[in-house]
């Protein structure tokens, strides 16, 4: 397989339907899914080859790589990648390899705060963030992502007014899901100054860091310098950008050995479990050998984003939308459409489309939906045609 054109990794609808992942299974067969963060793409050849090696050898024993516990290979690949892409020294020894970043969010909140303490989170946000705060008995302090006309931004002065001494954590999503913002150095430095002023731990979820569209660029929060690193936990994985979420492998990097010690004081490494061998090999292959595939995928995603923006503004201008700087997710504000009830239900019932409901990301955001455009132009056009049809009153 070459990787020169999207046709090389875009999967036909029949193939997508024959697989068993949630994206194409959750809804009824006539619904086009555009919700969960999975891409309709074949994986990078290096990932397929890495998995094939294990399959061909029936190599499913307790894994070792290069004479060490296999997890170390992921931590080292992460360190190599951060150094290569951002010049950031993300020490492998300060990296915990685990299966699941939602688990990491719950655990980090429980390790660095007490019940009743405050946790800042951008709103709208990835739904499990809200759960990780409220289900552990912490208090959610919202930092609204405000529509600033041409993009979403946040206002730390307004947040300042809401601060109390029991706020311990700033849960930052960079790039942000669902608004697709890739924060600038100035914005991140403002967050750092705020975190220093209030002595906060920063949990920086950077799972979408590979999916930033030029000219925007990703800046790892901990790479801002030693003062940032000293209070930062960085979460990342190859699962979003290389389309392998089912392989359940991720990293939690601690900016200093002390932060890691504090974490393990609450959660010994054994409690966090270990990861599977296929996920380890796939992640290392993605991070070390996946750049060509990623560049081709990003180029296709950028084209789909622009196509979506062009069609929305020409054909459905009442839907407000800022082109995401990162991710393959579009946060669509449908409030001017005058839909009664939720926009999700409207498009589900009338257009047979499976978006993510806005209210999952922000209570009450019924007039928003999140659209996943990581698909072929053919499927994206069918999604847009169906939206248009529903808005014109053609009930499918
Ligand atoms: C911001 C963010 N964090 C974490 C995750 C999921 O992480 P995991 O599958 O490792 O639990 C997602 C998935 O979409 C996400 O968008």
Tab-separated table of C-alpha atoms and ligand atoms in Angstrom:
chain	number	residue	atom	x	y	z
A	1	UNK	CA	0.000	0.000	0.000
A	2	UNK	CA	1.347	3.399	-0.918
A	3	UNK	CA	0.212	6.424	0.994
A	4	UNK	CA	0.098	9.081	-1.644
A	5	UNK	CA	-3.653	9.556	-1.796
A	6	UNK	CA	-6.489	9.213	0.711
A	7	UNK	CA	-7.883	6.394	-1.435
A	8	UNK	CA	-5.059	4.278	-0.026
A	9	UNK	CA	-6.415	4.337	3.501
A	10	UNK	CA	-10.094	5.272	3.156
A	11	UNK	CA	-12.260	2.237	3.717
A	12	UNK	CA	-15.312	1.446	1.620
A	13	UNK	CA	-18.692	1.559	3.340
A	14	UNK	CA	-19.167	-2.224	2.951
A	15	UNK	CA	-15.880	-2.806	4.782
A	16	UNK	CA	-16.777	-0.315	7.503
A	17	UNK	CA	-20.108	-2.058	7.989
A	18	UNK	CA	-18.478	-5.485	8.168
A	19	UNK	CA	-16.277	-4.508	11.118
A	20	UNK	CA	-17.437	-4.713	14.702
A	21	UNK	CA	-16.336	-1.399	16.218
A	22	UNK	CA	-18.775	0.901	17.997
A	23	UNK	CA	-18.815	3.649	15.396
A	24	UNK	CA	-20.632	1.605	12.776
A	25	UNK	CA	-22.565	-0.595	15.219
A	26	UNK	CA	-24.122	1.680	17.779
A	27	UNK	CA	-26.941	3.024	15.635
A	28	UNK	CA	-29.527	1.415	13.401
A	29	UNK	CA	-28.173	0.282	10.004
A	30	UNK	CA	-29.681	3.212	8.087
A	31	UNK	CA	-27.983	5.815	10.305
A	32	UNK	CA	-24.648	7.270	9.135
A	33	UNK	CA	-22.474	7.514	12.235
A	34	UNK	CA	-20.408	10.670	12.779
A	35	UNK	CA	-19.950	10.594	16.521
A	36	UNK	CA	-17.295	8.609	18.415
A	37	UNK	CA	-13.680	9.634	17.729
A	38	UNK	CA	-12.796	6.815	15.344
A	39	UNK	CA	-11.655	7.398	11.778
A	40	UNK	CA	-12.944	5.502	8.737
A	41	UNK	CA	-9.342	4.817	7.746
A	42	UNK	CA	-7.142	1.743	7.468
A	43	UNK	CA	-4.222	1.891	9.900
A	44	UNK	CA	-0.620	2.737	9.021
A	45	UNK	CA	1.287	-0.127	7.333
A	46	UNK	CA	3.821	-0.108	10.189
A	47	UNK	CA	1.043	-0.799	12.719
A	48	UNK	CA	-0.392	-3.629	10.642
A	49	UNK	CA	3.083	-5.155	10.240
A	50	UNK	CA	3.775	-4.926	13.981
A	51	UNK	CA	0.544	-6.734	14.836
A	52	UNK	CA	1.082	-9.286	12.090
A	53	UNK	CA	4.446	-10.242	13.570
A	54	UNK	CA	2.731	-11.309	16.797
A	55	UNK	CA	-0.110	-13.035	14.967
A	56	UNK	CA	2.260	-15.003	12.728
A	57	UNK	CA	4.252	-16.256	15.724
A	58	UNK	CA	1.323	-16.750	18.130
A	59	UNK	CA	3.381	-14.474	20.328
A	60	UNK	CA	0.936	-13.777	23.152
A	61	UNK	CA	3.005	-14.545	26.240
A	62	UNK	CA	3.928	-12.004	28.910
A	63	UNK	CA	5.717	-9.456	26.768
A	64	UNK	CA	9.329	-8.320	26.921
A	65	UNK	CA	10.910	-5.900	24.479
A	66	UNK	CA	14.669	-5.298	24.217
A	67	UNK	CA	15.292	-7.274	27.387
A	68	UNK	CA	13.000	-5.081	29.502
A	69	UNK	CA	9.393	-5.076	30.656
A	70	UNK	CA	7.515	-4.231	27.454
A	71	UNK	CA	5.828	-1.085	28.845
A	72	UNK	CA	9.229	0.584	28.860
A	73	UNK	CA	9.271	0.421	25.042
A	74	UNK	CA	6.173	2.669	24.948
A	75	UNK	CA	7.594	5.136	27.477
A	76	UNK	CA	10.821	5.321	25.465
A	77	UNK	CA	8.987	5.739	22.153
A	78	UNK	CA	6.969	8.576	23.745
A	79	UNK	CA	10.166	10.266	24.947
A	80	UNK	CA	11.781	9.912	21.497
A	81	UNK	CA	8.707	11.367	19.806
A	82	UNK	CA	8.346	14.343	22.151
A	83	UNK	CA	12.032	15.155	21.699
A	84	UNK	CA	11.827	14.815	17.918
A	85	UNK	CA	8.599	16.796	17.442
A	86	UNK	CA	8.855	19.444	20.154
A	87	UNK	CA	12.371	19.324	21.582
A	88	UNK	CA	10.750	18.362	24.882
A	89	UNK	CA	12.615	15.929	27.173
A	90	UNK	CA	9.764	13.747	28.458
A	91	UNK	CA	11.764	11.309	30.593
A	92	UNK	CA	10.715	7.701	30.043
A	93	UNK	CA	11.312	7.001	33.740
A	94	UNK	CA	8.607	9.553	34.603
A	95	UNK	CA	6.063	7.944	32.292
A	96	UNK	CA	3.414	5.480	33.379
A	97	UNK	CA	2.063	3.279	30.592
A	98	UNK	CA	-1.565	2.346	31.064
A	99	UNK	CA	-4.588	1.195	29.103
A	100	UNK	CA	-6.936	4.074	29.395
A	101	UNK	CA	-6.764	7.853	29.682
A	102	UNK	CA	-10.212	8.102	31.231
A	103	UNK	CA	-8.878	5.875	34.015
A	104	UNK	CA	-5.866	8.199	34.184
A	105	UNK	CA	-8.142	11.244	34.573
A	106	UNK	CA	-10.100	9.664	37.420
A	107	UNK	CA	-6.920	8.477	39.133
A	108	UNK	CA	-5.076	11.798	38.787
A	109	UNK	CA	-8.017	13.732	40.201
A	110	UNK	CA	-8.251	11.298	43.116
A	111	UNK	CA	-4.492	11.431	43.720
A	112	UNK	CA	-4.089	15.208	43.674
A	113	UNK	CA	-7.277	16.414	45.359
A	114	UNK	CA	-9.710	15.439	48.091
A	115	UNK	CA	-13.499	15.063	47.973
A	116	UNK	CA	-15.064	18.517	47.974
A	117	UNK	CA	-12.042	20.189	46.345
A	118	UNK	CA	-12.491	22.173	43.164
A	119	UNK	CA	-11.324	21.081	39.693
A	120	UNK	CA	-11.319	23.542	36.788
A	121	UNK	CA	-12.417	22.178	33.444
A	122	UNK	CA	-13.101	23.821	30.104
A	123	UNK	CA	-16.765	23.658	29.096
A	124	UNK	CA	-17.896	22.188	26.729
A	125	UNK	CA	-15.631	19.223	27.398
A	126	UNK	CA	-15.010	15.562	26.668
A	127	UNK	CA	-17.852	13.971	28.699
A	128	UNK	CA	-15.738	11.654	30.921
A	129	UNK	CA	-13.954	14.749	32.312
A	130	UNK	CA	-17.196	15.833	33.943
A	131	UNK	CA	-17.732	12.305	35.267
A	132	UNK	CA	-14.176	12.160	36.648
A	133	UNK	CA	-14.840	15.298	38.679
A	134	UNK	CA	-18.382	14.742	39.858
A	135	UNK	CA	-18.283	10.957	40.376
A	136	UNK	CA	-15.253	11.305	42.642
A	137	UNK	CA	-17.050	13.902	44.765
A	138	UNK	CA	-15.007	16.886	43.554
A	139	UNK	CA	-16.548	20.232	42.645
A	140	UNK	CA	-16.561	21.228	39.002
A	141	UNK	CA	-15.431	24.778	38.346
A	142	UNK	CA	-16.335	25.546	34.725
A	143	UNK	CA	-14.106	27.570	32.429
A	144	UNK	CA	-16.405	28.412	29.525
A	145	UNK	CA	-15.013	28.176	25.998
A	146	UNK	CA	-16.551	31.388	24.724
A	147	UNK	CA	-17.405	32.032	21.126
A	148	UNK	CA	-15.129	34.959	20.266
A	149	UNK	CA	-16.478	35.432	16.763
A	150	UNK	CA	-13.845	33.568	14.802
A	151	UNK	CA	-12.788	30.992	17.383
A	152	UNK	CA	-13.406	29.751	20.922
A	153	UNK	CA	-11.337	31.189	23.768
A	154	UNK	CA	-11.361	31.332	27.566
A	155	UNK	CA	-11.318	34.165	30.077
A	156	UNK	CA	-9.014	33.622	33.057
A	157	UNK	CA	-9.997	36.935	34.638
A	158	UNK	CA	-13.579	35.734	34.946
A	159	UNK	CA	-12.275	32.449	36.353
A	160	UNK	CA	-10.214	34.359	38.899
A	161	UNK	CA	-13.403	35.782	40.351
A	162	UNK	CA	-14.768	32.262	40.903
A	163	UNK	CA	-11.628	30.892	42.584
A	164	UNK	CA	-11.636	29.561	46.143
A	165	UNK	CA	-8.668	28.190	48.129
A	166	UNK	CA	-9.857	24.585	47.759
A	167	UNK	CA	-9.334	24.479	43.981
A	168	UNK	CA	-6.488	22.042	43.313
A	169	UNK	CA	-6.491	21.026	39.653
A	170	UNK	CA	-6.733	22.621	36.211
A	171	UNK	CA	-7.914	19.985	33.765
A	172	UNK	CA	-6.716	21.301	30.426
A	173	UNK	CA	-7.584	19.701	27.120
A	174	UNK	CA	-5.026	20.787	24.524
A	175	UNK	CA	-6.014	20.517	21.708
A	176	UNK	CA	-9.530	20.953	23.002
A	177	UNK	CA	-12.301	18.455	22.365
A	178	UNK	CA	-14.917	19.444	21.139
A	179	UNK	CA	-14.018	22.985	19.989
A	180	UNK	CA	-10.855	21.916	18.156
A	181	UNK	CA	-8.741	24.746	19.566
A	182	UNK	CA	-4.951	24.234	19.606
A	183	UNK	CA	-3.919	26.770	22.210
A	184	UNK	CA	-1.238	29.346	21.475
A	185	UNK	CA	1.876	29.758	23.569
A	186	UNK	CA	0.415	32.993	25.021
A	187	UNK	CA	-2.768	31.193	26.099
A	188	UNK	CA	-0.794	28.341	27.641
A	189	UNK	CA	1.552	30.731	29.447
A	190	UNK	CA	-1.504	32.497	30.873
A	191	UNK	CA	-2.770	29.135	32.162
A	192	UNK	CA	0.658	28.484	33.673
A	193	UNK	CA	0.710	31.861	35.445
A	194	UNK	CA	-2.792	31.152	36.754
A	195	UNK	CA	-1.792	27.675	37.933
A	196	UNK	CA	1.277	29.081	39.679
A	197	UNK	CA	-0.722	31.843	41.356
A	198	UNK	CA	-3.176	29.290	42.764
A	199	UNK	CA	-0.739	26.403	43.205
A	200	UNK	CA	-2.676	24.078	40.905
A	201	UNK	CA	-1.757	20.751	39.386
A	202	UNK	CA	-2.297	20.874	35.624
A	203	UNK	CA	-3.581	17.736	33.946
A	204	UNK	CA	-2.916	18.327	30.266
A	205	UNK	CA	-4.781	15.869	28.049
A	206	UNK	CA	-2.910	16.025	24.733
A	207	UNK	CA	-4.442	12.967	23.072
A	208	UNK	CA	-5.237	15.027	19.935
A	209	UNK	CA	-1.758	16.578	19.693
A	210	UNK	CA	-0.861	14.821	16.422
A	211	UNK	CA	-4.028	16.094	14.772
A	212	UNK	CA	-3.164	19.779	14.553
A	213	UNK	CA	-3.696	21.428	11.163
A	214	UNK	CA	-0.975	23.830	9.962
A	215	UNK	CA	-0.366	26.681	10.507
A	216	UNK	CA	-1.570	25.912	14.060
A	217	UNK	CA	0.931	23.859	16.052
A	218	UNK	CA	0.880	21.819	19.202
A	219	UNK	CA	2.793	22.924	22.286
A	220	UNK	CA	3.020	20.351	25.093
A	221	UNK	CA	2.102	22.230	28.268
A	222	UNK	CA	4.978	20.701	30.250
A	223	UNK	CA	7.431	21.856	27.561
A	224	UNK	CA	6.859	25.485	28.609
A	225	UNK	CA	9.730	24.982	31.058
A	226	UNK	CA	10.654	23.503	34.437
A	227	UNK	CA	8.036	25.579	36.306
A	228	UNK	CA	5.312	24.106	34.089
A	229	UNK	CA	6.714	20.580	34.259
A	230	UNK	CA	6.845	20.711	38.062
A	231	UNK	CA	3.043	20.864	38.244
A	232	UNK	CA	1.996	19.000	35.083
A	233	UNK	CA	0.754	15.547	34.200
A	234	UNK	CA	0.625	14.996	30.435
A	235	UNK	CA	-1.719	12.425	28.927
A	236	UNK	CA	-1.224	11.123	25.431
A	237	UNK	CA	-1.616	8.042	23.256
A	238	UNK	CA	-1.470	6.967	19.622
A	239	UNK	CA	-5.105	5.912	19.769
A	240	UNK	CA	-6.811	8.999	18.271
A	241	UNK	CA	-4.254	10.044	15.686
A	242	UNK	CA	-3.422	6.526	14.492
A	243	UNK	CA	-6.942	5.149	14.846
A	244	UNK	CA	-6.235	2.324	17.306
A	245	UNK	CA	-8.449	3.073	20.351
A	246	UNK	CA	-9.376	-0.596	20.678
A	247	UNK	CA	-5.742	-1.463	21.410
A	248	UNK	CA	-5.976	0.344	24.760
A	249	UNK	CA	-2.497	1.782	25.273
A	250	UNK	CA	-1.713	5.263	26.615
A	251	UNK	CA	0.810	7.232	28.635
A	252	UNK	CA	0.633	9.422	31.682
A	253	UNK	CA	3.786	11.514	31.984
A	254	UNK	CA	4.735	13.215	35.254
A	255	UNK	CA	6.721	16.442	34.925
A	256	UNK	CA	8.960	15.531	37.897
A	257	UNK	CA	9.830	12.342	39.818
A	258	UNK	CA	8.109	13.923	42.871
A	259	UNK	CA	4.790	14.161	41.045
A	260	UNK	CA	5.088	10.501	40.085
A	261	UNK	CA	5.861	9.565	43.691
A	262	UNK	CA	2.864	11.531	44.953
A	263	UNK	CA	0.668	9.730	42.450
A	264	UNK	CA	1.961	6.278	43.355
A	265	UNK	CA	1.490	7.038	47.024
A	266	UNK	CA	-2.255	6.980	46.281
A	267	UNK	CA	-2.187	4.487	43.404
A	268	UNK	CA	0.641	1.950	43.445
A	269	UNK	CA	1.665	1.054	39.878
A	270	UNK	CA	0.062	-2.382	40.257
A	271	UNK	CA	-3.348	-0.825	40.792
A	272	UNK	CA	-3.079	0.844	37.394
A	273	UNK	CA	-2.527	-2.530	35.691
A	274	UNK	CA	-0.442	-3.239	32.626
A	275	UNK	CA	-1.121	-3.066	28.921
A	276	UNK	CA	-1.377	-5.693	26.226
A	277	UNK	CA	1.443	-6.667	23.886
A	278	UNK	CA	-0.381	-5.791	20.655
A	279	UNK	CA	-1.115	-2.294	21.949
A	280	UNK	CA	2.526	-1.855	22.902
A	281	UNK	CA	3.836	-2.886	19.476
A	282	UNK	CA	1.210	-0.867	17.610
A	283	UNK	CA	1.939	2.263	19.642
A	284	UNK	CA	5.696	1.995	19.222
A	285	UNK	CA	5.275	1.387	15.469
A	286	UNK	CA	2.912	4.368	15.169
A	287	UNK	CA	5.172	6.744	17.041
A	288	UNK	CA	8.436	5.596	15.465
A	289	UNK	CA	7.357	4.749	11.914
A	290	UNK	CA	3.942	6.307	11.335
A	291	UNK	CA	4.816	9.827	10.192
A	292	UNK	CA	4.138	9.311	6.460
A	293	UNK	CA	0.732	7.799	7.153
A	294	UNK	CA	-0.087	10.557	9.644
A	295	UNK	CA	0.874	13.270	7.159
A	296	UNK	CA	-1.399	11.718	4.524
A	297	UNK	CA	-4.236	11.338	7.032
A	298	UNK	CA	-3.843	14.936	8.204
A	299	UNK	CA	-3.846	16.221	4.664
A	300	UNK	CA	-7.112	14.375	3.993
A	301	UNK	CA	-8.614	15.583	7.292
A	302	UNK	CA	-7.655	19.175	6.454
A	303	UNK	CA	-9.368	18.808	3.075
A	304	UNK	CA	-12.512	17.365	4.717
A	305	UNK	CA	-12.550	20.165	7.270
A	306	UNK	CA	-12.354	22.771	4.503
A	307	UNK	CA	-14.993	20.979	2.435
A	308	UNK	CA	-17.306	20.855	5.448
A	309	UNK	CA	-16.745	24.547	6.131
A	310	UNK	CA	-17.360	25.496	2.502
A	311	UNK	CA	-20.584	23.518	2.205
A	312	UNK	CA	-21.912	24.673	5.560
A	313	UNK	CA	-21.311	28.315	4.811
A	314	UNK	CA	-22.765	28.061	1.281
A	315	UNK	CA	-25.718	25.796	1.980
A	316	UNK	CA	-26.476	25.958	5.726
A	317	UNK	CA	-25.162	29.348	6.858
A	318	UNK	CA	-27.441	29.349	9.910
A	319	UNK	CA	-25.225	26.631	11.444
A	320	UNK	CA	-22.401	28.431	13.249
A	321	UNK	CA	-19.053	26.722	13.128
A	322	UNK	CA	-15.408	27.658	13.599
A	323	UNK	CA	-12.959	25.579	11.619
A	324	UNK	CA	-11.105	23.462	14.157
A	325	UNK	CA	-7.344	24.069	14.311
A	326	UNK	CA	-7.016	20.475	15.477
A	327	UNK	CA	-8.943	17.192	15.625
A	328	UNK	CA	-11.432	15.793	13.104
A	329	UNK	CA	-14.356	17.009	15.154
A	330	UNK	CA	-16.597	19.949	14.325
A	331	UNK	CA	-18.614	21.646	17.062
A	332	UNK	CA	-21.764	22.824	15.313
A	333	UNK	CA	-23.946	25.509	16.865
A	334	UNK	CA	-27.434	24.933	15.499
A	335	UNK	CA	-29.198	27.437	17.749
A	336	UNK	CA	-30.229	29.686	14.852
A	337	UNK	CA	-32.111	26.810	13.195
A	338	UNK	CA	-35.020	27.132	15.599
A	339	UNK	CA	-35.132	23.396	16.262
A	340	UNK	CA	-37.463	22.398	19.078
A	341	UNK	CA	-35.757	19.979	21.457
A	342	UNK	CA	-32.288	18.659	20.767
A	343	UNK	CA	-30.383	19.141	17.523
A	344	UNK	CA	-29.098	15.585	17.953
A	345	UNK	CA	-32.658	14.182	17.942
A	346	UNK	CA	-33.622	16.361	15.006
A	347	UNK	CA	-30.795	15.058	12.806
A	348	UNK	CA	-31.129	11.525	14.104
A	349	UNK	CA	-34.863	11.308	13.539
A	350	UNK	CA	-35.170	13.330	10.361
A	351	UNK	CA	-31.867	12.718	8.605
A	352	UNK	CA	-30.791	9.370	10.081
A	353	UNK	CA	-27.459	10.818	11.221
A	354	UNK	CA	-25.621	9.791	14.372
A	355	UNK	CA	-23.834	12.869	15.717
A	356	UNK	CA	-22.654	13.317	19.319
A	357	UNK	CA	-25.307	15.220	21.291
A	358	UNK	CA	-24.145	18.668	22.445
A	359	UNK	CA	-25.618	18.098	25.893
A	360	UNK	CA	-23.056	15.328	26.487
A	361	UNK	CA	-20.346	17.999	26.390
A	362	UNK	CA	-22.174	20.735	28.252
A	363	UNK	CA	-25.402	20.399	30.202
A	364	UNK	CA	-28.141	22.239	28.348
A	365	UNK	CA	-26.232	22.528	25.045
A	366	UNK	CA	-29.157	20.965	23.211
A	367	UNK	CA	-28.670	23.085	20.135
A	368	UNK	CA	-25.127	21.787	19.515
A	369	UNK	CA	-23.904	18.607	17.903
A	370	UNK	CA	-20.373	17.326	17.353
A	371	UNK	CA	-19.686	15.991	13.874
A	372	UNK	CA	-16.797	13.619	13.139
A	373	UNK	CA	-15.463	14.322	9.631
A	374	UNK	CA	-12.766	11.598	9.584
A	375	UNK	CA	-14.318	9.826	6.666
A	376	UNK	CA	-14.361	9.873	2.864
A	377	UNK	CA	-15.666	12.892	0.997
A	378	UNK	CA	-18.405	10.634	-0.361
A	379	UNK	CA	-19.701	9.822	3.136
A	380	UNK	CA	-19.215	13.401	4.329
A	381	UNK	CA	-21.252	14.625	1.358
A	382	UNK	CA	-24.000	12.143	2.176
A	383	UNK	CA	-24.027	13.480	5.745
A	384	UNK	CA	-24.270	17.063	4.496
A	385	UNK	CA	-26.925	16.184	1.893
A	386	UNK	CA	-29.011	14.534	4.587
A	387	UNK	CA	-28.627	17.541	6.891
A	388	UNK	CA	-29.726	19.833	4.111
A	389	UNK	CA	-32.656	17.583	3.265
A	390	UNK	CA	-33.833	17.539	6.870
A	391	UNK	CA	-33.538	21.310	7.127
A	392	UNK	CA	-35.596	21.701	3.982
A	393	UNK	CA	-38.247	19.549	5.587
A	394	UNK	CA	-37.646	16.363	3.623
A	395	UNK	CA	-38.168	13.806	6.328
A	396	UNK	CA	-36.285	10.668	5.350
B	1	LIG	C1	-9.757	14.433	25.243
B	1	LIG	C2	-9.836	12.930	25.271
B	1	LIG	N1	-9.226	12.254	26.250
B	1	LIG	C3	-9.283	10.902	26.310
B	1	LIG	C4	-9.978	10.176	25.359
B	1	LIG	C5	-10.076	8.672	25.438
B	1	LIG	O1	-9.019	8.085	26.023
B	1	LIG	P1	-9.001	6.507	26.317
B	1	LIG	O2	-9.666	5.823	25.162
B	1	LIG	O3	-7.552	6.205	26.440
B	1	LIG	O4	-9.743	6.317	27.608
B	1	LIG	C6	-10.630	10.841	24.314
B	1	LIG	C7	-11.385	10.083	23.303
B	1	LIG	O5	-12.012	10.585	22.441
B	1	LIG	C8	-10.553	12.248	24.276
B	1	LIG	O6	-11.156	12.942	23.303
